[in-house]
Amino acid sequence: MLELKVLGRPQVQVAGAALKLAPKRLALMAYLALEGRRGALPRAELCRVLWSGHEAESARRNLRQELHRLKQTPLSAHLHLTPEHVELLDYRCDALDFAALGAAVPDPARLTAALSLYGGPLLAEVDLPDEGVDEWLRLKRAELHQRFLEWRRVQAAELAQQGDLTGAVEALSALLDAGDEAAYGETMRLQARLGQREAALHTFARLEMALGELNLTPTPEILTLRDRLRALPAAPQAGSLSRPPLIGRDALLLDLETHLTSRGGLVLIEGEPGIGKTAVLDALARRWGLGLRLQGREESAATPFSPISEALRLHLGHLAALPAAWRRELARLLPELEGPEPPLPQRGDEGRARFLAALSAALEHLLGGGLLHLDDLHWFDAASLEVLGLLWRGGGWRAVASARPLERSRNAALDRLLGALTRRGVAEQRTLTPLSETETLQLVRALSSPHGGVRFAQRLFQSTQGHPLFVLETLKALFEAGELREEGGRWHTDFDSATEDYRELPMPGSVRAAVRSRLALLGDAARQLLSSAALLGEAFSLAELEGSTPLSAWAQLDALEAVLGAGLIEPSEMGSRRYRFSHHLVQRALLEDLSAERRRWLHQQLSVTLERLQVPAARLAVHLEGASQLRRAAAAHLQAAGEAQAVYAHREALFHLERAVGCGLDAPAAFEAHLQRAAVYRTLDDKARWEDALRAARAVAAVPAEWRRLELMEAELAFYRGRYEAVLARTQALWNAADATPEQRGWLGLWAGNAHSRTAQLAEAAGWYGRALQAAPAEAHELRGRLLNAWAYACYVRSDLAGGREKAAEAMACFEAAQHRKGQAMVHNTLGSLAYAAGEYAQAAAAYAEAYRHSLDIGDLPSQRLALTNLAGTHLTLGQPGEALEAVNRGLELLEDLPDPYAERLFYEDLFDIYTLRHQPDKALASLERSLALADQHGWADWSAEGRIKKLEVLLSAETGPLLGAEGQALLGDIQARLPALPTALRRSCEEQLARLAGQLGAVTPTSRPPL
């Protein structure tokens, strides 16, 4: 079977295999299929149509040759040839199927199927210059296309009646392309019903332009609809990455409309490439109607009158209404306008002035009092700008233009024109700035879904600084890399959980090209300066670049001023002599263009200068490492890690410690670095990485002293993992070791005592603390403070409040002597617990708040969590649910970065009590359910039982009679089933509470819990 698809892009298939044919042979096959459907066609007819411009013999020879070539293809079996006739056999053609439906509109059930047959105009994109076949094609195309359009109009009406307005608009789109004014009006009405104000005004602008070519205007009905649409406020925009919505420019658009309406003149919108200038002009055009647009182009910036000639060619029909003298002048630029009379000869300045006046008159005629849009004004040639100057000599005109600051400053003719207009008071400037972080979030939500995306948008903003082009291209790169995907109309990404920003992604090619284009305009000196600066990181000064470029001091200053003017860098602080890149992606583009050898050489030069300037070790280490001076780099990284830890910059300390290890430390130094890593992970309460760091230290430990220190830290980790029996066994063995130092015995006593304290063996704990204090050196202030504070907490648990306060005071003195902020936070927490036990709740709250302040200052997350947990419970005891809620919310935010199920359960227990005090039973019960789920998940039997008793109280208080509902009865049975597994004392307490609740109704009083 031969399959011929000739509607739209032609396709020929024989037995399922595609066959490619030349245009003339395609036309021959189509003619045979459509006109020979009732039988063979005379060769003479084929010659007359397909080779109308040839002599008869030449035409017959061409036909014989084409048929011979077709017979050499798989089409041979489908061609029956006789000396006088040609017939196509055993075929199917989409155009015949479409034509066979007849002129009548198919019934609704068959309409969609019928329209699907029409793939486009007959033999679309086939170029056949012969007049005969061209005429046949024109008539046949018109016949089939007209039928298609009428069926589309019927389909649109039926869809609108069914409520599918969007489908109706889509159905009418083909009629718009055909210039059907009635379809334009109906489309505008449908778009208005859909709330698509901007789309309806854009549809009107298309109609106005189409009719303008014919010197016609829209009907009064359509003009009235346009005016009503313009009076409506703009709707929120949705969009896609290919057609993004305009975000963050509403205030500017309102300002532009107000200014142009009240004052007129020119408003110049300036901004760097990709900032959204054209998008603002497009939005303004949709609000005002299209007006007249002149487009500047870089490739034709040196071609006289290029923007004007391009615009005039789009409106040749309108120019017919100009006086003949003007048209003759315009014909010099537009030969299409040449008439019977040639243009007057050019005669010096007079002839030139007449020609420029004609161009000005043509623009004024096309504008008709509308708005003139000048896109990329910086690329306008001097001659075009001179015409605009003539156009703007009088008053009553309005224009809006876009320009890049750097290119605009280099266009002397444009600077002169703008200066003259500004002095006349008819030109103003607006500067377009990047999107804010909030506007970046709005853009992400407009493109994806109306909720969420906060963290995603924050990181996207950090990477792009809100530059619209960089934002959109980074999003496209995320999609292309598979890091961003769309599922169910929402965006999803796993990238947030893996990294802090998007610097790991490949640089989008369009962004790299934009940056390179900007750098090319600035010249080699600017690029050399920026390439060195890119390696210096977040901020740099001219002094730090010394020796890394071949530039003299004066040339370096010139280059700095040039890149500042281009907006590629900016002062890092107001009045500062340090600078930073305006966009991180600009810096990335520069770095990616550096070869490995050039990068190494620049690092070497920069390290020499930075060392001479005595910059912090953290900055120097990067360049020493980049210059392959690994031994010196490792030393600098270790120094930087120590400096970071001194100011509690834990993440920075980890970075430098890991870089130092990567530079190839010897075994003793690597051991120390791994122990420091373990200490930082301990502060961050990251037990898994803490254990990894200790494992790495054990791999390089070589002497008994190192093994002993390692065993101490492993004992500490075991304690915090709750492995108390292992802690006691390990510490006892190490304590008895003959080579244990006094300080090591002090730490061993601390962990042994803490393990006993956690297992309620308080006397044993106190014994270990005492022995450890006797062993610990007097100058070991931190160790002694830890021992005394742990002993004070054991006193609190034993209700020895006086002894606890005495020990806490001694501990505070030790920590102050050691300047150990974490220790001070620990003592404040202990003092809070002692005050709470004494019923001094206000003092307890103050102590816990001080513990939180200290731990917050040093970035100690476990200490912050502990302080907030106790602070929330104390505020509840004081009857301060607002303050308690603030502490709980801070704690839950902290758990996002530092998960801890036990603390989370406590916080939700507090939330239950807070909402109970506030008489919000639904929220209280939801918080209690979350706390119970955590208790059940982690096997905390005591709270699983006690929490259910609280829930039973809530259900009892909600009942209106003495009998429990079904849920309450089931809960009661669940609690009774759990009691036998509880410790004796707790089981008796729970049984007493159940007995008290039996048959009772009433309000629930929040239960206070002791502090930790």
CSV table of C-alpha atoms in Angstrom, one decimal, residues 356-504:
chain,number,residue,atom,x,y,z
A,356,LEU,CA,15.7,62.8,6.8
A,357,ALA,CA,12.5,64.8,7.0
A,358,ALA,CA,10.8,62.1,4.9
A,359,LEU,CA,11.9,59.4,7.3
A,360,SER,CA,10.7,61.5,10.3
A,361,ALA,CA,7.4,62.1,8.6
A,362,ALA,CA,7.0,58.4,7.9
A,363,LEU,CA,7.6,57.5,11.5
A,364,GLU,CA,5.2,60.1,12.7
A,365,HIS,CA,2.6,58.9,10.3
A,366,LEU,CA,2.9,55.3,11.4
A,367,LEU,CA,2.8,56.3,15.1
A,368,GLY,CA,-0.4,58.2,14.8
A,369,GLY,CA,0.0,59.6,18.3
A,370,GLY,CA,0.9,56.1,19.7
A,371,LEU,CA,3.8,55.0,21.8
A,372,LEU,CA,7.2,54.6,20.2
A,373,HIS,CA,9.2,51.6,21.5
A,374,LEU,CA,13.0,51.7,21.0
A,375,ASP,CA,14.6,48.4,22.0
A,376,ASP,CA,18.4,48.3,22.5
A,377,LEU,CA,18.8,52.0,21.7
A,378,HIS,CA,22.5,51.7,22.3
A,379,TRP,CA,22.9,49.9,18.9
A,380,PHE,CA,21.2,52.6,16.9
A,381,ASP,CA,23.4,54.2,14.3
A,382,ALA,CA,24.1,58.0,14.3
A,383,ALA,CA,21.9,58.5,11.2
A,384,SER,CA,18.8,56.8,12.8
A,385,LEU,CA,19.4,58.8,16.0
A,386,GLU,CA,19.4,62.0,13.9
A,387,VAL,CA,16.0,61.1,12.5
A,388,LEU,CA,14.7,60.5,16.0
A,389,GLY,CA,16.0,64.0,16.9
A,390,LEU,CA,13.9,65.5,14.1
A,391,LEU,CA,10.9,63.5,15.1
A,392,TRP,CA,11.1,64.8,18.7
A,393,ARG,CA,11.6,68.5,17.9
A,394,GLY,CA,8.0,69.3,18.8
A,395,GLY,CA,5.8,68.1,21.7
A,396,GLY,CA,3.0,65.7,22.3
A,397,TRP,CA,5.1,62.5,21.6
A,398,ARG,CA,5.7,59.5,23.8
A,399,ALA,CA,8.6,57.1,23.6
A,400,VAL,CA,10.1,54.4,25.8
A,401,ALA,CA,13.6,52.9,25.2
A,402,SER,CA,15.9,50.3,26.6
A,403,ALA,CA,19.7,50.5,26.7
A,404,ARG,CA,22.8,48.9,28.3
A,405,PRO,CA,24.9,51.5,30.3
A,406,LEU,CA,28.3,50.4,28.9
A,407,GLU,CA,27.3,50.3,25.3
A,408,ARG,CA,25.3,53.5,25.7
A,409,SER,CA,28.3,55.4,27.0
A,410,ARG,CA,30.3,54.4,23.9
A,411,ASN,CA,27.7,55.6,21.5
A,412,ALA,CA,28.6,59.3,21.2
A,413,ALA,CA,25.7,60.2,19.0
A,414,LEU,CA,23.3,58.7,21.5
A,415,ASP,CA,24.9,60.6,24.4
A,416,ARG,CA,24.5,63.8,22.5
A,417,LEU,CA,20.8,63.2,21.7
A,418,LEU,CA,20.0,62.2,25.3
A,419,GLY,CA,21.9,65.2,26.6
A,420,ALA,CA,19.9,67.5,24.4
A,421,LEU,CA,16.6,65.9,25.4
A,422,THR,CA,17.4,66.0,29.1
A,423,ARG,CA,18.3,69.7,28.9
A,424,ARG,CA,14.9,70.3,27.3
A,425,GLY,CA,13.2,68.3,30.1
A,426,VAL,CA,11.7,65.7,27.9
A,427,ALA,CA,13.9,62.7,28.8
A,428,GLU,CA,14.2,60.8,32.0
A,429,GLN,CA,16.0,57.6,33.0
A,430,ARG,CA,15.0,54.5,35.0
A,431,THR,CA,17.5,51.9,36.1
A,432,LEU,CA,16.4,48.3,36.1
A,433,THR,CA,17.8,46.3,39.0
A,434,PRO,CA,18.0,42.5,39.7
A,435,LEU,CA,15.1,40.7,41.4
A,436,SER,CA,15.1,40.6,45.2
A,437,GLU,CA,15.1,37.3,47.1
A,438,THR,CA,11.4,37.6,47.6
A,439,GLU,CA,10.8,38.3,43.9
A,440,THR,CA,13.0,35.3,43.0
A,441,LEU,CA,10.7,33.2,45.1
A,442,GLN,CA,7.7,34.7,43.4
A,443,LEU,CA,9.2,33.8,40.0
A,444,VAL,CA,9.9,30.2,41.1
A,445,ARG,CA,6.3,29.9,42.4
A,446,ALA,CA,4.9,31.4,39.2
A,447,LEU,CA,6.8,28.9,37.1
A,448,SER,CA,6.1,25.9,39.4
A,449,SER,CA,3.4,25.9,42.0
A,450,PRO,CA,2.0,28.6,44.3
A,451,HIS,CA,3.4,27.1,47.5
A,452,GLY,CA,6.8,26.1,48.9
A,453,GLY,CA,10.1,26.6,47.3
A,454,VAL,CA,11.5,29.0,49.9
A,455,ARG,CA,14.8,27.3,50.5
A,456,PHE,CA,15.2,26.5,46.8
A,457,ALA,CA,14.6,30.2,45.9
A,458,GLN,CA,17.1,31.3,48.6
A,459,ARG,CA,19.9,29.2,47.1
A,460,LEU,CA,19.0,30.2,43.6
A,461,PHE,CA,19.1,33.9,44.6
A,462,GLN,CA,22.5,33.3,46.3
A,463,SER,CA,23.9,31.8,43.1
A,464,THR,CA,22.5,34.4,40.6
A,465,GLN,CA,21.9,37.5,42.8
A,466,GLY,CA,18.5,37.7,41.2
A,467,HIS,CA,19.7,38.4,37.7
A,468,PRO,CA,16.7,37.3,35.6
A,469,LEU,CA,18.7,35.8,32.8
A,470,PHE,CA,21.0,33.9,35.2
A,471,VAL,CA,18.0,32.7,37.2
A,472,LEU,CA,16.2,31.3,34.1
A,473,GLU,CA,19.3,29.8,32.6
A,474,THR,CA,20.3,28.2,35.9
A,475,LEU,CA,16.8,26.7,36.1
A,476,LYS,CA,17.1,25.3,32.6
A,477,ALA,CA,20.5,23.8,33.5
A,478,LEU,CA,19.0,22.2,36.6
A,479,PHE,CA,16.3,20.6,34.4
A,480,GLU,CA,18.8,19.5,31.8
A,481,ALA,CA,21.1,18.0,34.5
A,482,GLY,CA,18.1,16.1,36.0
A,483,GLU,CA,18.5,17.9,39.3
A,484,LEU,CA,15.1,19.5,38.8
A,485,ARG,CA,12.0,17.7,37.5
A,486,GLU,CA,8.3,18.3,37.1
A,487,GLU,CA,5.8,15.9,38.5
A,488,GLY,CA,2.1,16.5,38.7
A,489,GLY,CA,2.5,20.2,37.9
A,490,ARG,CA,5.0,20.8,40.7
A,491,TRP,CA,8.8,21.0,40.7
A,492,HIS,CA,10.9,18.5,42.7
A,493,THR,CA,14.6,18.5,43.4
A,494,ASP,CA,17.0,16.4,45.5
A,495,PHE,CA,19.7,19.0,45.1
A,496,ASP,CA,18.8,20.9,48.3
A,497,SER,CA,19.7,18.0,50.5
A,498,ALA,CA,23.1,17.5,48.9
A,499,THR,CA,24.7,21.0,48.8
A,500,GLU,CA,24.5,24.5,50.0
A,501,ASP,CA,24.1,26.2,46.6
A,502,TYR,CA,24.2,25.5,42.8
A,503,ARG,CA,27.9,26.1,42.2
A,504,GLU,CA,28.4,22.4,41.4
